[in-house]
PDB file of C-alpha atoms and ligand atoms in Angstrom:
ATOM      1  CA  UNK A   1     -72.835 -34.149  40.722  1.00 51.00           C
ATOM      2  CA  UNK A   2     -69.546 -33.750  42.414  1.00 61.00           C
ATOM      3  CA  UNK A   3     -69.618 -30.194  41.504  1.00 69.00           C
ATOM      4  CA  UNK A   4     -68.404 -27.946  44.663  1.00 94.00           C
ATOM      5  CA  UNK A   5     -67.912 -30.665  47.343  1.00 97.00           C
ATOM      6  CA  UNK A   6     -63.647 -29.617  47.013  1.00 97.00           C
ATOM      7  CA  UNK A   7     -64.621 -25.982  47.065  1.00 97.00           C
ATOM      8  CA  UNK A   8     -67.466 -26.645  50.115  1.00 98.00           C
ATOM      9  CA  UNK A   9     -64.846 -28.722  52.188  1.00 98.00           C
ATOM     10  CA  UNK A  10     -62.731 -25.591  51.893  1.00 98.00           C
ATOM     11  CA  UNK A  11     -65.045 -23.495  52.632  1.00 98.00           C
ATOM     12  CA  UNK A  12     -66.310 -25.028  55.978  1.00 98.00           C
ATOM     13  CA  UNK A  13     -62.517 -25.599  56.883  1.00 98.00           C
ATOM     14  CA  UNK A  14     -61.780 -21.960  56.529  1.00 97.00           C
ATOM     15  CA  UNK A  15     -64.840 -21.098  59.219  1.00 98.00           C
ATOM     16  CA  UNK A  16     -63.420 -23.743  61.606  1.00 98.00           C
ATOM     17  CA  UNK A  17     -60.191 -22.111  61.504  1.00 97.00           C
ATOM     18  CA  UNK A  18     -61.638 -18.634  62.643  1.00 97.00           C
ATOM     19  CA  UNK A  19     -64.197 -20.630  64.720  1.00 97.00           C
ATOM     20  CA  UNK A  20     -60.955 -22.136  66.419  1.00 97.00           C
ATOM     21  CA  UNK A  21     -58.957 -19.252  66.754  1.00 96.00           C
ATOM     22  CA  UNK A  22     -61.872 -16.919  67.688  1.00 94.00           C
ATOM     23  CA  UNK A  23     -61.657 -19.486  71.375  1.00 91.00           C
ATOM     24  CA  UNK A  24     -57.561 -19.579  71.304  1.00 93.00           C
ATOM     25  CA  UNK A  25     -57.318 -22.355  69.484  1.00 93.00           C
ATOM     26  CA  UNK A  26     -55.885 -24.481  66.291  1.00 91.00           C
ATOM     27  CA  UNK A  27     -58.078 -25.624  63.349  1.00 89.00           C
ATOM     28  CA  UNK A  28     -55.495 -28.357  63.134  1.00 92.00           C
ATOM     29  CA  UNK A  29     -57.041 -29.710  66.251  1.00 94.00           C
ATOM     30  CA  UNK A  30     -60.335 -29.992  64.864  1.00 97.00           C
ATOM     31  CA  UNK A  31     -61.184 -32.884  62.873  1.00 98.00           C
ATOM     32  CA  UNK A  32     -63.771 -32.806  60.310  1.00 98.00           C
ATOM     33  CA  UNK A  33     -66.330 -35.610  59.700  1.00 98.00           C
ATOM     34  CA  UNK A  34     -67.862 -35.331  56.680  1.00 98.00           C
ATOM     35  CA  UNK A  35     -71.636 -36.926  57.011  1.00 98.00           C
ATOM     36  CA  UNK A  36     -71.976 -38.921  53.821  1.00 98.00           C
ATOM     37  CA  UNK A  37     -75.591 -39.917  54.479  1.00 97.00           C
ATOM     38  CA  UNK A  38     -77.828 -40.922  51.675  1.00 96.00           C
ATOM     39  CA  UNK A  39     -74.338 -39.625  49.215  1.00 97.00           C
ATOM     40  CA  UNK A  40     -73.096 -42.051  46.375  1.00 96.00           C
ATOM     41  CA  UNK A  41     -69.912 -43.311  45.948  1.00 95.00           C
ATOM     42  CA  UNK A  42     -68.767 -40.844  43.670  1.00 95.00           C
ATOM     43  CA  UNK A  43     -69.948 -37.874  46.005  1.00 96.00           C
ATOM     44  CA  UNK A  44     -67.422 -40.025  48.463  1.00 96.00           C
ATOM     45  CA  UNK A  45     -64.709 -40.263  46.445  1.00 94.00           C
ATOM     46  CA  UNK A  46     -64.593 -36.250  45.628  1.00 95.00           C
ATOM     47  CA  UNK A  47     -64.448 -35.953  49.140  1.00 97.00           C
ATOM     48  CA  UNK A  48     -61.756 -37.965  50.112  1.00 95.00           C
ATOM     49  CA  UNK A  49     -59.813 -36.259  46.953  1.00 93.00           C
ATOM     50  CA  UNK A  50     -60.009 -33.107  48.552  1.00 95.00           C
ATOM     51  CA  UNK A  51     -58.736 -34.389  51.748  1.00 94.00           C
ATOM     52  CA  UNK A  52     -61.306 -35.483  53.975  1.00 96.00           C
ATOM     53  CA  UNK A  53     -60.158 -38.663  55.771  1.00 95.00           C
ATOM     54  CA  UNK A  54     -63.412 -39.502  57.781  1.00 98.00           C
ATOM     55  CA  UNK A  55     -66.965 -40.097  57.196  1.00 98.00           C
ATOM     56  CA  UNK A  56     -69.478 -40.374  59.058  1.00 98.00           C
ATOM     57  CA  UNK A  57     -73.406 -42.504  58.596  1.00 98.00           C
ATOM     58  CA  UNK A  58     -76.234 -43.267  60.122  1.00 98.00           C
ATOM     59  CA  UNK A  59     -77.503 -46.389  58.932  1.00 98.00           C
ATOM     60  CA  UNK A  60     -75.712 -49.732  59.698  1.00 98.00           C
ATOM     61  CA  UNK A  61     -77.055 -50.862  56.187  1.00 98.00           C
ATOM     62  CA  UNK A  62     -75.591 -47.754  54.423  1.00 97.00           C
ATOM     63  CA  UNK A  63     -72.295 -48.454  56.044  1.00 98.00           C
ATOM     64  CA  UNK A  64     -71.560 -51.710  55.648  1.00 98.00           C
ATOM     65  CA  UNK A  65     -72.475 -51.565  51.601  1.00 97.00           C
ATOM     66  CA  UNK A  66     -70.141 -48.116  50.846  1.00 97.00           C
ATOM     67  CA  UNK A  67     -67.674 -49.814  53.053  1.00 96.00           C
ATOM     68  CA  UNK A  68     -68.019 -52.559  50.607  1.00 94.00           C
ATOM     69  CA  UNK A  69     -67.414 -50.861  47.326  1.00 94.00           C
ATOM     70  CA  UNK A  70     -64.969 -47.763  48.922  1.00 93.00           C
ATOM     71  CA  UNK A  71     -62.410 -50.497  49.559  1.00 88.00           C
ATOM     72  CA  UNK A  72     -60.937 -51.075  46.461  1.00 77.00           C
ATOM     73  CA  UNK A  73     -60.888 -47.392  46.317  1.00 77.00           C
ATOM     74  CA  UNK A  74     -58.839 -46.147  48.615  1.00 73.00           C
ATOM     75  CA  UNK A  75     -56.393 -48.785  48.153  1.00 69.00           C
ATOM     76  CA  UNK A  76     -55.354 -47.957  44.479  1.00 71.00           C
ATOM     77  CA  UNK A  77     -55.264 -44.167  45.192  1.00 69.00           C
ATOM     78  CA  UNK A  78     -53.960 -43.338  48.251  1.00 68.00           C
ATOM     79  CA  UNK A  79     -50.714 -43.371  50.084  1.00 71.00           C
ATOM     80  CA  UNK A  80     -50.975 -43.701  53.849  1.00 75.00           C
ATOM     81  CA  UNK A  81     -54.656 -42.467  53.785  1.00 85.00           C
ATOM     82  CA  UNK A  82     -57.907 -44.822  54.023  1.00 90.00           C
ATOM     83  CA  UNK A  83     -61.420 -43.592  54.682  1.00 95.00           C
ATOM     84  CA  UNK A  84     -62.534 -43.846  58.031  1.00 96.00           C
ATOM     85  CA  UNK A  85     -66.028 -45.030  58.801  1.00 97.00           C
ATOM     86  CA  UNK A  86     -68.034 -43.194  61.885  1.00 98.00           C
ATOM     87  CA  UNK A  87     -70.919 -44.663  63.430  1.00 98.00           C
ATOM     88  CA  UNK A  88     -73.022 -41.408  64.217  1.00 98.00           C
ATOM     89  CA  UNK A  89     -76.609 -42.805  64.344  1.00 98.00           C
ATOM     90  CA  UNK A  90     -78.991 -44.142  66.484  1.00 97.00           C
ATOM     91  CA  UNK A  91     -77.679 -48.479  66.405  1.00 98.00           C
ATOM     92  CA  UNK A  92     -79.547 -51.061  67.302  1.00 97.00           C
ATOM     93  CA  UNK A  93     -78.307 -53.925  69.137  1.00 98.00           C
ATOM     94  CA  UNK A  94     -78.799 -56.773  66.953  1.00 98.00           C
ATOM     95  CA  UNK A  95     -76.581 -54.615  64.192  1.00 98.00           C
ATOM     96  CA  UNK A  96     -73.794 -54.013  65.613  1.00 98.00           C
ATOM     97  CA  UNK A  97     -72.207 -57.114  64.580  1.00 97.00           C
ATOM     98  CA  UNK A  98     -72.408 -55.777  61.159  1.00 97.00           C
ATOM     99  CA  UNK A  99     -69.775 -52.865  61.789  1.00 97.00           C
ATOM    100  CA  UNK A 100     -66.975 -53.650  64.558  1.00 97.00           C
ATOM    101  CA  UNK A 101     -64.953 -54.655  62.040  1.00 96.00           C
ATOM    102  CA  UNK A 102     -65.586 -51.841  59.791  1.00 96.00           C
ATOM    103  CA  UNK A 103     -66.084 -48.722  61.772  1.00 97.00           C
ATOM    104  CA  UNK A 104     -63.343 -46.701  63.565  1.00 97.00           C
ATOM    105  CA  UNK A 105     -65.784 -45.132  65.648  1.00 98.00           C
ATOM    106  CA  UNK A 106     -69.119 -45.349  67.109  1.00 98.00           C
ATOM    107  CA  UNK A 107     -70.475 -41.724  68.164  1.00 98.00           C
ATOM    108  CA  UNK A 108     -73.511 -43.176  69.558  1.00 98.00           C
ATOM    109  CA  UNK A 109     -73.176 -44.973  72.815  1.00 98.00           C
ATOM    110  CA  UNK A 110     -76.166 -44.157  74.948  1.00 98.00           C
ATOM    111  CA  UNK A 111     -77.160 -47.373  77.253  1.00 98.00           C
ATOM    112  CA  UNK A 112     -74.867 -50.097  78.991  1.00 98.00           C
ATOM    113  CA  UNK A 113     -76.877 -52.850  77.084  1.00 98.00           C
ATOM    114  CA  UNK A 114     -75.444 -51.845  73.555  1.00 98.00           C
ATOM    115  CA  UNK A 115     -71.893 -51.286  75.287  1.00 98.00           C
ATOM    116  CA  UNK A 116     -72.275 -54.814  76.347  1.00 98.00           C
ATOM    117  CA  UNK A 117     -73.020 -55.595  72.977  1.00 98.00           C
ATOM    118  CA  UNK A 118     -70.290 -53.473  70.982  1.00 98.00           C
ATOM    119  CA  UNK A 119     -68.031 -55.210  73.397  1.00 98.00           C
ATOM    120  CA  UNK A 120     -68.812 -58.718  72.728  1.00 98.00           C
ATOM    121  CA  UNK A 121     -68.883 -57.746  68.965  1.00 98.00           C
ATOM    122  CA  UNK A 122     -65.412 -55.956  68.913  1.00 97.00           C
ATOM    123  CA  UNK A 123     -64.263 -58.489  70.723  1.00 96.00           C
ATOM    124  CA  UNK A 124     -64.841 -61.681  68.522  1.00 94.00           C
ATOM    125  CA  UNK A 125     -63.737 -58.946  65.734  1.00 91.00           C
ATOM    126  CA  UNK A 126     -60.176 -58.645  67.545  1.00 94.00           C
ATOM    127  CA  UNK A 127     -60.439 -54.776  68.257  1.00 95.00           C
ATOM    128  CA  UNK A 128     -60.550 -52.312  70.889  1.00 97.00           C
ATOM    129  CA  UNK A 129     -63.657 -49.955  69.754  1.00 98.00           C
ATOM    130  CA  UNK A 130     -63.395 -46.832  70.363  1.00 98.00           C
ATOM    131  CA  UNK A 131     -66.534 -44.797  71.256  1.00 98.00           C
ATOM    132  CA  UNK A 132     -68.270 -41.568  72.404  1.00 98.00           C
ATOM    133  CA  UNK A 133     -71.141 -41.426  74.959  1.00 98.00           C
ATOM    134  CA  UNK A 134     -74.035 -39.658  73.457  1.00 98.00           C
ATOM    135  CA  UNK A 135     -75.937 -36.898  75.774  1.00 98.00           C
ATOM    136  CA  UNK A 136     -79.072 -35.831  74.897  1.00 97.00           C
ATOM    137  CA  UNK A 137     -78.641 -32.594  76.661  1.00 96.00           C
ATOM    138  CA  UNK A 138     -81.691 -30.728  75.794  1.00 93.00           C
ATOM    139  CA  UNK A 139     -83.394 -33.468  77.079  1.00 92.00           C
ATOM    140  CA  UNK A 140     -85.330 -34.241  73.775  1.00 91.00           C
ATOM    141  CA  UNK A 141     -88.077 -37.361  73.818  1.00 90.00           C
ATOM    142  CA  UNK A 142     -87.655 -37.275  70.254  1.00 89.00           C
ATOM    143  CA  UNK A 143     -83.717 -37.660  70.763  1.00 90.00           C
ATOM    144  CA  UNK A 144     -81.219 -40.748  71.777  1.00 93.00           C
ATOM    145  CA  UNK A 145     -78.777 -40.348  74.439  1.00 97.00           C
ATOM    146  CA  UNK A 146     -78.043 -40.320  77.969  1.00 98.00           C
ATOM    147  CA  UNK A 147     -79.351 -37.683  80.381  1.00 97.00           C
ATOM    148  CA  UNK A 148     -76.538 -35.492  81.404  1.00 97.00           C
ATOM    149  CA  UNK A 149     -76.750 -36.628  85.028  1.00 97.00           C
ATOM    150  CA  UNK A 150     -76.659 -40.322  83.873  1.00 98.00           C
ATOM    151  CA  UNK A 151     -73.242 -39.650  82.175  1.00 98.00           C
ATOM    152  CA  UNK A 152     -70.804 -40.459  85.006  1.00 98.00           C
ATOM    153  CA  UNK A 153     -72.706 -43.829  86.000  1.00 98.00           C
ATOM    154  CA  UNK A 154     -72.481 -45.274  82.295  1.00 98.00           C
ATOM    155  CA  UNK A 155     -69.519 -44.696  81.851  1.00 98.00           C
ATOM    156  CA  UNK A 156     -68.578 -46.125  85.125  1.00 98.00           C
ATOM    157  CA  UNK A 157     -70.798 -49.263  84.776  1.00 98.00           C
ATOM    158  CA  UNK A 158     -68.928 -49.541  80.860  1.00 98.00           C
ATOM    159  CA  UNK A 159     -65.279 -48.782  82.792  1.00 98.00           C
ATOM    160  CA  UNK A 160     -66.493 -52.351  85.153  1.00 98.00           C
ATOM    161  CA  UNK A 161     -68.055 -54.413  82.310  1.00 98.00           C
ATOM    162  CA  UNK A 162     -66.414 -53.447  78.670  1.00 98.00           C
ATOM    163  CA  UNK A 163     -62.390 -54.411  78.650  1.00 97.00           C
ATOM    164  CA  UNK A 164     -63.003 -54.359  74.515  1.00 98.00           C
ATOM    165  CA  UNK A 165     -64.324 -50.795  74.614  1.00 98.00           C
ATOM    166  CA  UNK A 166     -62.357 -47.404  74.719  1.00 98.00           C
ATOM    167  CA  UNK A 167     -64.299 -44.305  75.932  1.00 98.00           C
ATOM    168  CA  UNK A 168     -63.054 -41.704  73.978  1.00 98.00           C
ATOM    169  CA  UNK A 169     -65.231 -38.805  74.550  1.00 98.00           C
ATOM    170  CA  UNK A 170     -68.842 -37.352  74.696  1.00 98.00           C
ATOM    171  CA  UNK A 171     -71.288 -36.711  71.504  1.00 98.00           C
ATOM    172  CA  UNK A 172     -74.512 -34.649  71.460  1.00 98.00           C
ATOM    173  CA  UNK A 173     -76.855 -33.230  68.485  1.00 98.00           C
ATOM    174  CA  UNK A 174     -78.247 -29.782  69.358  1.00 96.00           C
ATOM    175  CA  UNK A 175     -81.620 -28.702  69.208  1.00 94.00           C
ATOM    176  CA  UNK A 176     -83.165 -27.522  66.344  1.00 92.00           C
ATOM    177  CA  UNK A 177     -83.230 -23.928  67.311  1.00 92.00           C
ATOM    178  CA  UNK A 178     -83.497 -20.966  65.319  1.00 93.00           C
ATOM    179  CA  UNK A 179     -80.257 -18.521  65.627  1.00 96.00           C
ATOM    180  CA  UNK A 180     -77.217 -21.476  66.089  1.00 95.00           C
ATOM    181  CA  UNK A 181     -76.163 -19.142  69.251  1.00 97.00           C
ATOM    182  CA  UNK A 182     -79.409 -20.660  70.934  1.00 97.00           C
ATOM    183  CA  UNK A 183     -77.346 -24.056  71.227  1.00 97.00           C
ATOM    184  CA  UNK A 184     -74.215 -22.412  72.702  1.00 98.00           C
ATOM    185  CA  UNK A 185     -75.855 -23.241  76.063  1.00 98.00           C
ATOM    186  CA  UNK A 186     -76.215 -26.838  75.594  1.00 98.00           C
ATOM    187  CA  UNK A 187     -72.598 -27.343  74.043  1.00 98.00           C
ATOM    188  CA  UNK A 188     -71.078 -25.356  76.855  1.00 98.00           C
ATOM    189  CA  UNK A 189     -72.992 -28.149  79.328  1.00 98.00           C
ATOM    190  CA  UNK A 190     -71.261 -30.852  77.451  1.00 98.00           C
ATOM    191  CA  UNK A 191     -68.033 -29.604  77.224  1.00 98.00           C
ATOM    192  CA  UNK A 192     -68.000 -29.430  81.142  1.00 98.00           C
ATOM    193  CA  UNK A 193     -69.251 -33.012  81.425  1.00 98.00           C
ATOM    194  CA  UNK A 194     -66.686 -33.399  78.849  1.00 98.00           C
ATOM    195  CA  UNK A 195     -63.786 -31.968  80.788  1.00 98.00           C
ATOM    196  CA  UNK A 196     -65.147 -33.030  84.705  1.00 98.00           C
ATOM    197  CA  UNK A 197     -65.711 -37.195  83.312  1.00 98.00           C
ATOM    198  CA  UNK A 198     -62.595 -37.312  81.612  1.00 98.00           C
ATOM    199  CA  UNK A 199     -60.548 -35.825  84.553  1.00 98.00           C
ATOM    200  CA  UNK A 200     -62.654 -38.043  87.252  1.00 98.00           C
ATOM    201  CA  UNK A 201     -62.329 -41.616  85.198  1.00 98.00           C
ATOM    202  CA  UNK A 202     -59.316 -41.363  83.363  1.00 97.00           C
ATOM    203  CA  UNK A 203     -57.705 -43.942  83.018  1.00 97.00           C
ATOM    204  CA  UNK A 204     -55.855 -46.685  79.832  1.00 96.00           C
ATOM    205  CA  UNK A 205     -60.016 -47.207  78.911  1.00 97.00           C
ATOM    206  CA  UNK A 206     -61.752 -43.748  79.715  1.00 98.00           C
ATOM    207  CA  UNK A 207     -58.965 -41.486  78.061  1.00 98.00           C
ATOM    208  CA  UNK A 208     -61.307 -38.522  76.790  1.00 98.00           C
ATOM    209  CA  UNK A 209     -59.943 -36.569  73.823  1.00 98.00           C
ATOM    210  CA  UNK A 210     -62.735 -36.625  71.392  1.00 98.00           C
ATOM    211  CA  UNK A 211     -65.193 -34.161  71.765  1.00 98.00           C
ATOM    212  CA  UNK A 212     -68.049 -34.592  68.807  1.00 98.00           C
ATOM    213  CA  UNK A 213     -70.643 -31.922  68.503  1.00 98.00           C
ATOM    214  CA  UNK A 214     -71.653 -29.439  65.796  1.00 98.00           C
ATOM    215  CA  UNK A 215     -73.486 -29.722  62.569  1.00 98.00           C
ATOM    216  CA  UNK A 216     -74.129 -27.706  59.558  1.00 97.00           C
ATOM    217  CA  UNK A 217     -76.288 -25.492  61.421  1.00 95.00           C
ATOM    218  CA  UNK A 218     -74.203 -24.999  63.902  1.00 97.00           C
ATOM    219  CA  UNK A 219     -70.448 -26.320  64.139  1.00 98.00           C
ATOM    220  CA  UNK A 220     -68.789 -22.584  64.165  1.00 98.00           C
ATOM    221  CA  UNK A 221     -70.547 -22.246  68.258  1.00 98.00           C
ATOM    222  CA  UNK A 222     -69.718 -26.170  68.690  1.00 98.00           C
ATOM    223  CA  UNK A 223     -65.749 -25.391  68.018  1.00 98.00           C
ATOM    224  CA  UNK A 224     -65.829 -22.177  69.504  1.00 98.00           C
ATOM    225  CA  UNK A 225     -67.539 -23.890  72.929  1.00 97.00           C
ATOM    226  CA  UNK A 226     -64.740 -26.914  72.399  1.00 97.00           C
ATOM    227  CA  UNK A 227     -65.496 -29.445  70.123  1.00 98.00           C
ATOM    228  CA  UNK A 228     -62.691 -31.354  68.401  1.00 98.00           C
ATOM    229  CA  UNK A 229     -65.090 -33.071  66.001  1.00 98.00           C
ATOM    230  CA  UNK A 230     -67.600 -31.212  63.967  1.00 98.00           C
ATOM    231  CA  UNK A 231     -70.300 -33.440  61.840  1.00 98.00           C
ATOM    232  CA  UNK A 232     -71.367 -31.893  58.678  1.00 98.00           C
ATOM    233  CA  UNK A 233     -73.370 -33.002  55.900  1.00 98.00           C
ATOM    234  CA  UNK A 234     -75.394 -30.154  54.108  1.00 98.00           C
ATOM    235  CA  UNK A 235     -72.310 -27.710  54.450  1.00 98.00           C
ATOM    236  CA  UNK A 236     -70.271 -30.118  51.930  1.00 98.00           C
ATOM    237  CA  UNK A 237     -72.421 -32.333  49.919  1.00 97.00           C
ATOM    238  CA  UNK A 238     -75.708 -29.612  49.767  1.00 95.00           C
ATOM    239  CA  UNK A 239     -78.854 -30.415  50.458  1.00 93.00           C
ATOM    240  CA  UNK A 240     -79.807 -34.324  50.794  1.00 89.00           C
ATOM    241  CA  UNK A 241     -82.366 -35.619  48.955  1.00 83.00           C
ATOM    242  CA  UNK A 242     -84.327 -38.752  50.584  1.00 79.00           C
ATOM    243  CA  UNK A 243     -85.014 -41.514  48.489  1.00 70.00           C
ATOM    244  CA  UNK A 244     -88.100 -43.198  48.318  1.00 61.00           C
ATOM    245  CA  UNK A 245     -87.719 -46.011  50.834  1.00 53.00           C
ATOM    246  CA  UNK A 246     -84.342 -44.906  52.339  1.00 45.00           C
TER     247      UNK A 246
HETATM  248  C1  PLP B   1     -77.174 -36.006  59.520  1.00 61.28           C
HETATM  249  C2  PLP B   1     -76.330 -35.832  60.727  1.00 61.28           C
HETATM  250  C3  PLP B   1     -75.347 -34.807  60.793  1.00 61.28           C
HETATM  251  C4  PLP B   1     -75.083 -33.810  59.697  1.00 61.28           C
HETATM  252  O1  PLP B   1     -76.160 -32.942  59.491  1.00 61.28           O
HETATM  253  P1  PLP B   1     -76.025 -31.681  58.525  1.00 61.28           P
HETATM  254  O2  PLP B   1     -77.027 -30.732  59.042  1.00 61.28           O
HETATM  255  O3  PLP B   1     -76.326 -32.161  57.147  1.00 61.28           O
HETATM  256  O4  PLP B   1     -74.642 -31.160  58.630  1.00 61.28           O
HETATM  257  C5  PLP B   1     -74.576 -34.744  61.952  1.00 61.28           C
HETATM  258  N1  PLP B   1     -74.747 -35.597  62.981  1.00 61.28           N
HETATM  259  C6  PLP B   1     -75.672 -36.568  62.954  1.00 61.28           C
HETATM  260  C7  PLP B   1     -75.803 -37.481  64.120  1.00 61.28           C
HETATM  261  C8  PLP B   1     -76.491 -36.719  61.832  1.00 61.28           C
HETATM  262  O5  PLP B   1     -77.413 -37.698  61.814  1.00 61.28           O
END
């Protein structure tokens, strides 16, 4: 089962690297999530054994029971390392109670009514979350997320109403195009937002330095257009396998 998840992770590091470099930059400063949908434990654990710190999920449910049985785990075997739980899905608001004390991030941040409610939760939880506005910037029905020209007045309206929220950065999900070139244009578009929003807001609560986007499909034009956090599932676990009823 676990067979090739150490020498995938590799793998997929290695491309950052020229990825990175290819756009003047260090791999180091590139942080790999490793998308641990619909994955057992064990899948996890191989993971984590060959390095990778974060992971990220889509599904409060899936979260908060891996969370559950991954504890124990990465107490006994690790020295200064823990797994790190992303939020990267589409969450409702009457879940997120369920993770604020769980996740370290949540990727998916798209309306001020579930700031308002990440804040209250994080706040009777005790933390500061941290989290990344999500753009939809192909402007996709079928997608969550904020319209590009929406970004600046969420995070301004979050900036006025959230003191238990930390805007970290922006997150999108390509299209699903053909050659992963075809998304170039659409990262590119983000990383400006990226770079103009965290110049014009900065301050202790808007302090942009996470920049999630690229996928399997298509993290080697993400990093090369400026991401700092690629999401990939397929490239390290293989293909996923749904379920019935998940
Ligand atoms: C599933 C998922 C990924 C990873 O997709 P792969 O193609 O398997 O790498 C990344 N981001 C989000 C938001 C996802 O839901």
């Amino acid at each position: 089962m676990n067979n090739g998840i150490a020498e995938n992770i590799a793998a997929v590091r290695e491309r950052i690297a020229a990825a990175a470099a290819k756009s003047g930059r260090d791999a180091g400063g590139v942080r790999l999530v490793a998308v641990s949908k619909t994955r057992s434990a064990e899948e996890i654990q191989a993971a984590f054994e060959a390095g990778i710190c974060d992971f990220g999920e889509n599904k409060v449910q899936e979260i908060t029971s891996k969370y559950d049985i991954l504890r124990g785990f990465t107490k006994e075997s690790t020295k200064n390392r823990n797994i790190k739980w992303h939020m990267i899905g589409h969450l409702q608001r009457n879940k997120v109670k369920y993770i604020t004390d769980k996740v370290c991030m949540i990727h998916s941040v798209d309306s001020l009514r579930l700031a308002e409610e990440i804040d209250r939760r994080s706040s009777a939880s005790g933390v500061t979350m941290d989290v990344l506005l999500q753009v939809n910037a192909a402007a996709e029905e079928s997608k969550s997320g904020v319209a590009p020209g929406d970004v600046r007045q969420l995070a301004a309206d979050i900036l006025d109403r959230c003191d238990n929220i930390r805007m970290k950065g922006l997150m999108t999900i390509a299209p699903a195009v053909k050659e992963p070139d075809d998304a170039r244009v659409y990262f590119s578009e983000v990383q400006s937002l990226y770079d103009a929003v965290g110049r014009e807001f900065k301050c202790e609560r808007l302090d942009f330095d996470c920049l999630s986007m690229g996928m399997t499909h298509d993290f080697e034009v993400a990093v090369e257009e400026g991401a700092n956090i690629v999401r990939v599932g397929t490239g390290i676990f293989g293909p996923r396998v749904y379920a019935q009823g998940v």
